[in-house]
């Protein structure tokens, strides 16, 4: 049975020093972080732990320091309304997108469409089997976009895994027509260099531009050759998506980017971008690119122009994602320390590594600069068997405040305030206890986003969750309604 109760925020951190020290050494010595349980179609990762770590996790549960296995706990301002377990698609759950009364949920095996007109009782509308990690997902009008970042035998939804060393292998973007939500139709495929780990839409009236982020080239991969120092730009005509094609590959790192380890120990070498967030109303984008953070102009969407670039070679290992605040004078970058496969929310790792980095944007036009202000990391203790990492989140739209909801894998869902860039603080949370106490397991929320008054989360292992947030600081956001939301294409919440 799954129990449900509220719990005071716990502060004591867990971890056997020797075990955690060994883990930290592994994280520091690792090469470029794999940003998901890569490659291919396998499910959540699971790695055995020592008897001492297993015993410590069990003791912490008995003492009430962490929730029990699969136990749900949350702050008093959050209510858990619904959970929809996995169904036909058994793979790892990934990202989310929204349109009207629908939520679109990615999964390594394909995607699922929910009717969320009643958030307390989401209904499955359709499930599409189309394997290919990680199936990062977004929607625009009647089009749905899906990323494939595992080497496949072809571009079809019946493809099988195939080595990237074979020239005939395929990776890239897939496009579906979703005018009939009950029967999505596969209409186009575009192969891109090194596949598509994530993608970001820059929508226009007649066309949709797609920025494709991918990385980790190799001289042995015919379609993923080094240097891979930019992004693919795809142009998709709305009325003829079958004509979608790559129109540019802008170089973002003419100097090669961050060299990473061993020059910068513990830092990923930049060989492309992991994720990009755009704010079309401001012609601005922020790039999280492995060892680098970028600010760039998208005034000409086919030819993005770099404005500023920053590195953090002390505390950041893998620049994973980016989020603007609504007034466009701040960016939150996340660090995916351990590649989404390690327990990093503990005392030995500390509050600065594997955290969010909050940067102010100062200056004007092409002279704007990213200026570091502080780190934010959840301080609720997690067991050393729980993979916990800063992951995907979104702005909660409240005028005059900078509020965000964010997924932390087994660290759960965090609601936090960064109105003061130098003093961020958590104001709400939801989480489950460890999936198990005998292995380090990748599970928990991949994405947690605020949409039309509710928080929606796609849990890697447990399915689709709906949360209700009631707090005087966030309640004004309930009045903001959107027709569509792709979080990496940030809307103009108040200027529409």
Short mmCIF file of C-alpha atoms in Angstrom, two decimals:
data_model
loop_
_atom_site.label_atom_id
_atom_site.label_comp_id
_atom_site.label_asym_id
_atom_site.label_seq_id
_atom_site.Cartn_x
_atom_site.Cartn_y
_atom_site.Cartn_z
CA UNK A 1 0.00 0.00 0.00
CA UNK A 2 1.17 3.55 -0.77
CA UNK A 3 0.72 5.87 2.17
CA UNK A 4 0.20 9.60 1.83
CA UNK A 5 0.94 12.31 4.34
CA UNK A 6 2.49 15.68 4.70
CA UNK A 7 5.90 15.90 6.30
CA UNK A 8 8.04 18.74 7.61
CA UNK A 9 11.02 19.55 5.42
CA UNK A 10 13.84 17.29 6.51
CA UNK A 11 17.31 18.76 6.82
CA UNK A 12 19.66 15.99 7.92
CA UNK A 13 21.58 14.60 4.97
CA UNK A 14 22.43 10.97 4.45
CA UNK A 15 25.54 9.18 3.31
CA UNK A 16 28.34 6.96 4.47
CA UNK A 17 31.39 9.14 3.98
CA UNK A 18 33.58 6.51 2.36
CA UNK A 19 30.89 5.35 -0.03
CA UNK A 20 29.95 8.89 -1.02
CA UNK A 21 33.59 9.87 -1.40
CA UNK A 22 34.02 7.01 -3.82
CA UNK A 23 30.95 8.12 -5.74
CA UNK A 24 32.22 11.69 -5.91
CA UNK A 25 35.56 10.51 -7.26
CA UNK A 26 33.71 8.55 -9.95
CA UNK A 27 31.70 11.62 -10.90
CA UNK A 28 34.79 13.79 -11.10
CA UNK A 29 36.77 11.32 -13.19
CA UNK A 30 33.97 10.57 -15.62
CA UNK A 31 34.08 11.81 -19.19
CA UNK A 32 31.18 13.69 -20.81
CA UNK A 33 28.03 12.91 -18.88
CA UNK A 34 25.40 10.79 -20.56
CA UNK A 35 22.34 12.93 -19.98
CA UNK A 36 19.85 10.06 -19.81
CA UNK A 37 20.00 6.30 -19.35
CA UNK A 38 21.62 6.19 -22.83
CA UNK A 39 21.69 4.66 -25.37
CA UNK A 40 18.83 2.72 -26.86
CA UNK A 41 15.51 1.61 -25.51
CA UNK A 42 16.32 0.19 -22.11
CA UNK A 43 14.44 1.33 -19.04
CA UNK A 44 15.56 2.92 -15.81
CA UNK A 45 19.10 2.14 -14.71
CA UNK A 46 19.74 0.08 -11.56
CA UNK A 47 23.11 -0.50 -9.88
CA UNK A 48 23.74 -2.57 -6.75
CA UNK A 49 25.04 -0.95 -3.57
CA UNK A 50 27.10 -2.11 -0.61
CA UNK A 51 25.46 -3.72 2.40
CA UNK A 52 26.41 -0.65 4.48
CA UNK A 53 24.59 1.76 2.16
CA UNK A 54 21.55 -0.52 2.00
CA UNK A 55 21.45 -0.72 5.81
CA UNK A 56 21.80 3.04 6.17
CA UNK A 57 18.87 3.71 3.83
CA UNK A 58 16.71 1.22 5.71
CA UNK A 59 17.64 2.81 9.05
CA UNK A 60 16.83 6.29 7.76
CA UNK A 61 13.36 5.09 6.73
CA UNK A 62 12.77 3.56 10.17
CA UNK A 63 13.86 6.80 11.85
CA UNK A 64 11.58 8.92 9.66
CA UNK A 65 14.48 10.84 8.10
CA UNK A 66 13.42 9.88 4.59
CA UNK A 67 10.10 8.50 3.28
CA UNK A 68 9.59 4.76 3.07
CA UNK A 69 9.86 2.84 -0.19
CA UNK A 70 7.35 4.43 -2.61
CA UNK A 71 5.81 6.45 0.23
CA UNK A 72 4.45 9.82 -0.88
CA UNK A 73 5.23 12.94 1.16
CA UNK A 74 4.66 16.60 0.35
CA UNK A 75 4.50 20.08 1.82
CA UNK A 76 1.18 21.33 3.15
CA UNK A 77 0.63 23.65 0.16
CA UNK A 78 0.65 20.79 -2.36
CA UNK A 79 -2.09 18.21 -2.98
CA UNK A 80 -1.56 15.06 -5.03
CA UNK A 81 -4.64 14.86 -7.27
CA UNK A 82 -3.90 11.95 -9.60
CA UNK A 83 -1.44 9.37 -10.82
CA UNK A 84 -1.78 7.46 -14.09
CA UNK A 85 0.63 4.50 -14.24
CA UNK A 86 2.40 3.41 -17.40
CA UNK A 87 0.28 1.36 -19.76
CA UNK A 88 1.29 0.11 -23.23
CA UNK A 89 4.54 2.08 -23.24
CA UNK A 90 6.81 0.42 -20.68
CA UNK A 91 10.00 2.44 -21.29
CA UNK A 92 11.41 5.43 -19.42
CA UNK A 93 8.98 8.37 -19.21
CA UNK A 94 10.51 11.66 -20.41
CA UNK A 95 9.32 15.17 -21.28
CA UNK A 96 5.88 16.84 -21.47
CA UNK A 97 4.11 19.33 -23.74
CA UNK A 98 0.62 20.85 -23.57
CA UNK A 99 -2.10 22.10 -25.89
CA UNK A 100 -5.60 23.08 -24.84
CA UNK A 101 -7.05 20.25 -22.76
CA UNK A 102 -4.29 17.81 -23.75
CA UNK A 103 -0.96 16.78 -22.27
CA UNK A 104 1.61 14.97 -24.42
CA UNK A 105 4.01 12.67 -22.59
CA UNK A 106 7.22 11.33 -24.09
CA UNK A 107 8.49 7.82 -23.38
CA UNK A 108 11.48 5.90 -24.71
CA UNK A 109 8.96 3.63 -26.48
CA UNK A 110 6.89 6.44 -28.04
CA UNK A 111 4.39 8.97 -26.68
CA UNK A 112 1.04 9.15 -24.90
CA UNK A 113 -1.71 11.76 -25.15
CA UNK A 114 -3.84 12.58 -22.09
CA UNK A 115 -7.10 14.49 -21.85
CA UNK A 116 -6.58 16.70 -18.78
CA UNK A 117 -9.86 18.61 -18.94
CA UNK A 118 -10.46 17.13 -15.48
CA UNK A 119 -7.04 17.30 -13.79
CA UNK A 120 -8.25 14.97 -11.03
CA UNK A 121 -8.92 12.23 -13.56
CA UNK A 122 -6.67 12.37 -16.65
CA UNK A 123 -7.83 10.10 -19.49
CA UNK A 124 -5.61 8.39 -22.03
CA UNK A 125 -6.62 9.46 -25.55
CA UNK A 126 -3.98 7.54 -27.50
CA UNK A 127 -0.61 5.82 -27.20
CA UNK A 128 1.84 5.67 -30.09
CA UNK A 129 4.54 3.00 -30.18
CA UNK A 130 7.62 4.50 -31.82
CA UNK A 131 10.84 3.46 -30.00
CA UNK A 132 13.93 5.67 -29.98
CA UNK A 133 15.39 7.37 -26.93
CA UNK A 134 14.66 9.78 -25.58
CA UNK A 135 11.59 10.87 -27.50
CA UNK A 136 11.80 14.47 -26.32
CA UNK A 137 8.42 15.93 -27.30
CA UNK A 138 6.80 19.23 -28.30
CA UNK A 139 3.72 20.43 -30.19
CA UNK A 140 2.76 23.37 -32.39
CA UNK A 141 -0.67 23.62 -33.99
CA UNK A 142 -1.41 20.30 -35.67
CA UNK A 143 2.20 19.12 -35.51
CA UNK A 144 3.97 17.03 -32.89
CA UNK A 145 7.76 16.72 -32.84
CA UNK A 146 9.72 13.78 -31.44
CA UNK A 147 13.50 13.45 -30.94
CA UNK A 148 15.40 10.23 -31.67
CA UNK A 149 18.85 9.99 -30.10
CA UNK A 150 19.57 6.29 -30.34
CA UNK A 151 20.96 4.74 -33.48
CA UNK A 152 18.15 2.98 -35.39
CA UNK A 153 17.93 0.70 -38.42
CA UNK A 154 15.73 3.28 -40.20
CA UNK A 155 13.39 6.21 -39.51
CA UNK A 156 10.23 4.13 -39.12
CA UNK A 157 8.36 3.41 -35.89
CA UNK A 158 9.15 -0.27 -36.37
CA UNK A 159 12.92 0.27 -36.48
CA UNK A 160 15.37 -1.66 -34.34
CA UNK A 161 18.61 -0.67 -32.65
CA UNK A 162 21.67 -0.58 -34.88
CA UNK A 163 25.28 0.54 -34.23
CA UNK A 164 26.08 4.19 -34.97
CA UNK A 165 29.20 2.93 -36.75
CA UNK A 166 26.98 1.77 -39.64
CA UNK A 167 26.34 4.40 -42.29
CA UNK A 168 22.76 3.23 -42.85
CA UNK A 169 21.80 3.97 -39.25
CA UNK A 170 19.30 6.76 -38.61
CA UNK A 171 18.82 9.35 -35.83
CA UNK A 172 17.02 12.69 -35.89
CA UNK A 173 13.57 14.34 -35.77
CA UNK A 174 10.17 12.78 -36.42
CA UNK A 175 7.05 14.82 -37.16
CA UNK A 176 3.45 13.70 -36.57
CA UNK A 177 0.11 15.19 -37.57
CA UNK A 178 -2.07 15.38 -34.42
CA UNK A 179 -5.16 17.03 -35.90
CA UNK A 180 -6.90 13.82 -34.74
CA UNK A 181 -5.59 13.25 -31.20
CA UNK A 182 -6.99 9.72 -31.22
CA UNK A 183 -5.06 8.79 -34.34
CA UNK A 184 -1.74 10.67 -34.75
CA UNK A 185 -0.14 10.17 -38.16
CA UNK A 186 3.59 10.01 -38.82
CA UNK A 187 4.27 12.47 -41.65
CA UNK A 188 7.98 13.34 -41.80
CA UNK A 189 11.50 12.45 -40.66
CA UNK A 190 14.69 14.50 -40.82
CA UNK A 191 18.08 12.96 -40.10
CA UNK A 192 20.40 15.23 -38.11
CA UNK A 193 24.08 15.03 -37.23
CA UNK A 194 24.49 13.00 -34.00
CA UNK A 195 20.73 12.54 -33.75
CA UNK A 196 18.41 14.67 -31.63
CA UNK A 197 18.83 14.43 -27.89
CA UNK A 198 16.46 17.34 -27.33
CA UNK A 199 14.86 19.94 -29.56
CA UNK A 200 13.34 23.42 -29.23
CA UNK A 201 10.66 25.04 -31.37
CA UNK A 202 10.75 28.59 -32.73
CA UNK A 203 7.22 28.80 -34.17
CA UNK A 204 6.18 31.24 -36.90
CA UNK A 205 2.92 31.63 -38.79
CA UNK A 206 3.92 29.62 -41.87
CA UNK A 207 6.89 27.64 -40.58
CA UNK A 208 8.20 26.05 -37.44
CA UNK A 209 11.96 26.21 -36.88
CA UNK A 210 13.40 23.38 -34.80
CA UNK A 211 16.71 23.76 -32.97
CA UNK A 212 18.18 20.28 -32.56
CA UNK A 213 20.60 19.66 -29.71
CA UNK A 214 22.92 16.66 -29.84
CA UNK A 215 26.45 15.80 -28.81
CA UNK A 216 29.21 13.20 -28.34
CA UNK A 217 30.59 12.76 -31.87
CA UNK A 218 33.11 10.08 -32.80
CA UNK A 219 35.41 9.54 -35.76
CA UNK A 220 33.88 6.04 -35.97
CA UNK A 221 30.34 7.41 -36.49
CA UNK A 222 29.73 8.27 -40.17
CA UNK A 223 26.82 10.59 -39.32
CA UNK A 224 28.26 12.11 -36.16
CA UNK A 225 31.73 13.35 -36.99
CA UNK A 226 33.82 15.73 -34.87
CA UNK A 227 33.97 18.61 -34.46
CA UNK A 228 30.31 18.84 -33.54
CA UNK A 229 30.37 22.48 -32.45
CA UNK A 230 26.85 23.67 -33.18
CA UNK A 231 23.18 22.78 -33.58
CA UNK A 232 21.04 21.66 -36.50
CA UNK A 233 18.29 24.06 -37.59
CA UNK A 234 15.29 22.43 -39.28
CA UNK A 235 12.60 24.36 -41.17
CA UNK A 236 9.17 22.72 -41.18
CA UNK A 237 6.46 24.25 -43.42
CA UNK A 238 3.17 23.97 -41.52
CA UNK A 239 1.15 23.18 -44.65
CA UNK A 240 3.72 20.74 -46.03
CA UNK A 241 5.61 19.14 -43.12
CA UNK A 242 6.86 16.40 -45.45
CA UNK A 243 9.20 19.07 -46.86
CA UNK A 244 10.95 19.54 -43.50
CA UNK A 245 14.72 19.85 -43.95
CA UNK A 246 17.90 21.03 -42.25
CA UNK A 247 18.58 24.59 -43.39
CA UNK A 248 21.67 25.43 -41.29
CA UNK A 249 24.22 24.16 -38.81
CA UNK A 250 25.42 27.32 -37.02
CA UNK A 251 28.74 27.00 -35.23
CA UNK A 252 28.32 28.08 -31.61
CA UNK A 253 31.81 27.21 -30.38
CA UNK A 254 34.38 28.40 -32.95
CA UNK A 255 37.12 27.78 -30.36
CA UNK A 256 35.88 24.24 -29.69
CA UNK A 257 34.11 25.01 -26.41
CA UNK A 258 35.06 23.88 -22.92
CA UNK A 259 37.88 21.29 -23.16
CA UNK A 260 36.56 19.54 -20.04
CA UNK A 261 38.54 16.86 -18.24
CA UNK A 262 41.52 16.75 -17.74
CA UNK A 263 41.99 20.52 -18.32
CA UNK A 264 38.93 21.20 -16.17
CA UNK A 265 38.54 18.15 -13.89
CA UNK A 266 35.01 16.90 -13.47
CA UNK A 267 33.65 19.08 -16.29
CA UNK A 268 32.17 17.69 -19.51
CA UNK A 269 33.93 18.57 -22.73
CA UNK A 270 31.63 20.62 -24.97
CA UNK A 271 30.77 18.69 -28.13
CA UNK A 272 27.37 20.25 -28.82
CA UNK A 273 24.39 21.37 -26.75
CA UNK A 274 22.15 19.41 -24.43
CA UNK A 275 19.15 21.74 -24.42
CA UNK A 276 18.12 25.20 -25.59
CA UNK A 277 15.33 27.43 -24.31
CA UNK A 278 14.00 30.26 -26.47
CA UNK A 279 11.91 33.31 -25.60
CA UNK A 280 10.58 34.24 -29.07
CA UNK A 281 8.89 37.46 -27.93
CA UNK A 282 12.33 38.76 -26.93
CA UNK A 283 14.29 37.14 -29.80
CA UNK A 284 16.45 35.52 -27.15
CA UNK A 285 17.71 32.03 -26.36
CA UNK A 286 19.76 30.37 -23.63
CA UNK A 287 21.80 27.26 -24.33
CA UNK A 288 22.90 24.59 -21.86
CA UNK A 289 25.82 23.06 -23.72
CA UNK A 290 27.67 20.47 -21.65
CA UNK A 291 30.59 22.58 -20.44
CA UNK A 292 29.22 25.99 -21.46
CA UNK A 293 26.24 28.26 -20.88
CA UNK A 294 25.14 30.51 -23.74
CA UNK A 295 23.02 33.59 -24.31
CA UNK A 296 22.19 34.25 -27.94
CA UNK A 297 19.95 36.21 -30.28
CA UNK A 298 17.39 34.43 -32.49
CA UNK A 299 16.20 37.54 -34.31
CA UNK A 300 17.10 35.63 -37.47
CA UNK A 301 15.99 32.12 -36.43
CA UNK A 302 18.01 30.42 -39.16
CA UNK A 303 21.17 32.18 -38.01
CA UNK A 304 21.36 32.48 -34.21
CA UNK A 305 24.05 34.85 -32.94
CA UNK A 306 26.02 34.39 -29.71
CA UNK A 307 25.77 37.30 -27.25
CA UNK A 308 27.62 35.86 -24.24
CA UNK A 309 29.09 32.60 -23.01
CA UNK A 310 30.00 31.48 -19.49
CA UNK A 311 31.61 28.51 -17.77
CA UNK A 312 31.68 27.24 -14.20
CA UNK A 313 34.69 24.97 -13.89
CA UNK A 314 34.44 24.75 -10.11
CA UNK A 315 30.94 23.41 -9.45
CA UNK A 316 29.20 22.61 -12.76
CA UNK A 317 29.78 19.24 -14.43
CA UNK A 318 27.17 19.17 -17.24
CA UNK A 319 25.09 22.21 -18.29
CA UNK A 320 21.72 20.52 -18.83
CA UNK A 321 18.88 23.02 -19.31
CA UNK A 322 17.99 26.70 -19.07
CA UNK A 323 14.99 28.77 -17.96
CA UNK A 324 14.42 32.53 -18.31
CA UNK A 325 12.44 34.50 -15.79
CA UNK A 326 9.52 36.43 -17.24
CA UNK A 327 11.24 39.83 -17.30
CA UNK A 328 14.24 38.37 -19.13
CA UNK A 329 16.83 39.62 -16.67
CA UNK A 330 17.70 36.19 -15.20
CA UNK A 331 18.50 32.68 -16.41
CA UNK A 332 18.48 29.50 -14.35
CA UNK A 333 20.89 26.85 -15.64
CA UNK A 334 20.78 23.30 -14.29
CA UNK A 335 23.72 20.96 -13.71
CA UNK A 336 23.13 17.27 -14.43
CA UNK A 337 25.94 16.03 -12.23
CA UNK A 338 26.40 12.28 -12.69
CA UNK A 339 24.48 12.21 -15.97
CA UNK A 340 21.17 11.37 -14.36
CA UNK A 341 22.53 8.10 -13.02
CA UNK A 342 24.01 8.90 -9.60
CA UNK A 343 22.88 9.85 -6.11
CA UNK A 344 24.06 13.45 -5.83
CA UNK A 345 21.72 15.01 -3.23
CA UNK A 346 23.69 14.23 -0.09
CA UNK A 347 26.05 15.86 2.36
CA UNK A 348 29.26 14.69 0.72
CA UNK A 349 28.36 16.15 -2.69
CA UNK A 350 27.20 19.34 -0.99
CA UNK A 351 24.89 22.23 -1.89
CA UNK A 352 26.83 23.67 -4.84
CA UNK A 353 27.65 20.69 -7.07
CA UNK A 354 24.69 19.33 -9.00
CA UNK A 355 22.77 22.54 -8.28
CA UNK A 356 21.01 25.19 -10.32
CA UNK A 357 23.09 28.22 -11.21
CA UNK A 358 21.21 31.55 -11.15
CA UNK A 359 22.58 34.22 -13.48
CA UNK A 360 21.47 37.83 -13.90
CA UNK A 361 21.41 39.26 -17.43
CA UNK A 362 22.95 42.72 -17.31
CA UNK A 363 23.48 45.30 -20.04
CA UNK A 364 21.68 45.88 -23.32
CA UNK A 365 21.48 44.34 -26.77
CA UNK A 366 24.56 42.53 -28.00
CA UNK A 367 26.50 43.77 -24.96
CA UNK A 368 24.43 41.80 -22.44
CA UNK A 369 26.34 39.61 -20.02
CA UNK A 370 25.52 36.64 -17.81
CA UNK A 371 26.54 37.38 -14.23
CA UNK A 372 26.50 34.58 -11.65
CA UNK A 373 24.53 35.25 -8.45
CA UNK A 374 23.98 32.00 -6.52
CA UNK A 375 23.25 28.27 -6.48
CA UNK A 376 20.03 26.52 -5.54
CA UNK A 377 19.78 22.85 -4.62
CA UNK A 378 17.07 21.02 -2.71
CA UNK A 379 18.10 20.47 0.91
CA UNK A 380 15.71 17.61 1.63
CA UNK A 381 17.93 14.57 2.33
CA UNK A 382 17.88 11.69 -0.13
CA UNK A 383 19.21 8.18 0.36
CA UNK A 384 22.40 7.15 -1.40
CA UNK A 385 20.27 4.67 -3.35
CA UNK A 386 18.20 7.48 -4.89
CA UNK A 387 19.31 9.04 -8.17
CA UNK A 388 18.69 12.72 -7.53
CA UNK A 389 19.59 15.39 -10.08
CA UNK A 390 18.53 18.88 -11.17
CA UNK A 391 16.22 18.36 -14.14
CA UNK A 392 13.42 19.98 -16.16
CA UNK A 393 11.17 22.71 -14.76
CA UNK A 394 9.18 25.79 -15.70
CA UNK A 395 8.25 29.28 -14.55
CA UNK A 396 5.14 29.75 -12.41
CA UNK A 397 3.73 32.98 -13.88
CA UNK A 398 3.26 35.55 -11.13
CA UNK A 399 3.92 39.24 -11.81
CA UNK A 400 6.68 40.71 -9.70
CA UNK A 401 8.05 37.33 -8.53
CA UNK A 402 10.39 34.72 -9.96
CA UNK A 403 8.94 31.33 -9.10
CA UNK A 404 9.74 27.94 -10.58
CA UNK A 405 8.65 24.32 -10.33
CA UNK A 406 11.33 21.73 -11.09
CA UNK A 407 11.85 17.98 -11.28
CA UNK A 408 14.72 16.37 -9.38
CA UNK A 409 14.31 12.69 -10.28
CA UNK A 410 14.01 10.90 -6.90
CA UNK A 411 14.41 14.25 -5.18
CA UNK A 412 10.83 14.78 -6.36
CA UNK A 413 9.17 18.03 -7.40
CA UNK A 414 10.41 21.32 -5.93
CA UNK A 415 8.67 24.70 -5.95
CA UNK A 416 11.14 27.50 -5.29
CA UNK A 417 11.50 31.27 -5.32
CA UNK A 418 14.45 33.10 -6.91
CA UNK A 419 13.01 36.62 -6.85
CA UNK A 420 16.17 37.52 -4.95
CA UNK A 421 18.84 36.02 -7.22
CA UNK A 422 21.25 35.74 -4.32
CA UNK A 423 18.86 34.05 -1.87
CA UNK A 424 16.73 31.38 -3.57
CA UNK A 425 14.53 29.25 -1.33
CA UNK A 426 12.24 26.23 -1.62
CA UNK A 427 8.57 26.95 -0.80
CA UNK A 428 6.97 23.57 -1.58
CA UNK A 429 7.74 19.99 -2.53
CA UNK A 430 6.35 16.58 -3.47
CA UNK A 431 8.32 13.35 -3.50
CA UNK A 432 8.21 9.60 -3.20
CA UNK A 433 10.52 7.54 -1.04
CA UNK A 434 13.22 5.34 -2.61
CA UNK A 435 12.15 2.88 -5.27
CA UNK A 436 14.36 0.39 -3.44
CA UNK A 437 17.02 0.38 -0.71
CA UNK A 438 19.27 -2.27 -2.27
CA UNK A 439 20.30 -0.51 -5.51
CA UNK A 440 20.98 2.93 -6.97
CA UNK A 441 17.95 3.33 -9.24
CA UNK A 442 17.03 5.96 -11.83
CA UNK A 443 13.44 6.99 -11.15
CA UNK A 444 11.35 9.97 -10.10
CA UNK A 445 10.04 13.01 -12.03
CA UNK A 446 11.80 13.71 -15.33
CA UNK A 447 9.78 16.89 -15.90
CA UNK A 448 7.57 19.02 -13.66
CA UNK A 449 5.72 21.90 -15.33
CA UNK A 450 3.06 24.46 -14.36
CA UNK A 451 0.18 24.64 -16.86
CA UNK A 452 -3.17 26.40 -16.43
CA UNK A 453 -3.34 26.17 -12.66
CA UNK A 454 -1.80 22.76 -12.02
CA UNK A 455 1.59 21.07 -11.87
CA UNK A 456 2.04 18.09 -14.17
CA UNK A 457 4.91 15.66 -13.71
CA UNK A 458 6.11 12.72 -15.80
CA UNK A 459 7.67 10.22 -13.40
CA UNK A 460 10.29 8.00 -15.03
CA UNK A 461 8.94 4.88 -13.35
CA UNK A 462 5.60 5.69 -11.70
CA UNK A 463 3.72 7.47 -14.48
CA UNK A 464 1.87 10.77 -14.94
CA UNK A 465 1.19 12.84 -11.80
CA UNK A 466 -1.07 15.86 -11.27
CA UNK A 467 -0.43 18.22 -8.34
CA UNK A 468 -2.39 21.21 -7.05
CA UNK A 469 -0.45 24.09 -5.52
CA UNK A 470 -2.27 26.39 -3.10
CA UNK A 471 -0.09 29.19 -1.80
CA UNK A 472 -0.65 32.95 -1.61
CA UNK A 473 2.68 33.48 -3.36
CA UNK A 474 1.72 31.35 -6.37
CA UNK A 475 -2.09 31.65 -6.45
CA UNK A 476 -2.11 34.59 -8.93
CA UNK A 477 -0.71 32.20 -11.56
CA UNK A 478 -4.05 30.37 -11.58
CA UNK A 479 -5.52 33.27 -13.55
CA UNK A 480 -3.01 32.84 -16.40
CA UNK A 481 -4.33 30.59 -19.18
CA UNK A 482 -2.38 29.29 -22.16
CA UNK A 483 -3.54 27.62 -25.36
CA UNK A 484 -0.23 25.80 -25.76
CA UNK A 485 2.95 25.24 -23.78
CA UNK A 486 6.29 23.84 -24.78
CA UNK A 487 8.43 24.81 -21.81
CA UNK A 488 11.60 25.19 -23.90
CA UNK A 489 9.66 27.72 -26.01
CA UNK A 490 8.78 30.12 -23.22
CA UNK A 491 5.60 32.14 -23.75
CA UNK A 492 4.99 35.79 -23.02
CA UNK A 493 2.66 35.17 -20.10
CA UNK A 494 1.50 38.74 -19.52
CA UNK A 495 2.01 40.53 -22.84
CA UNK A 496 -0.31 38.50 -25.03
#
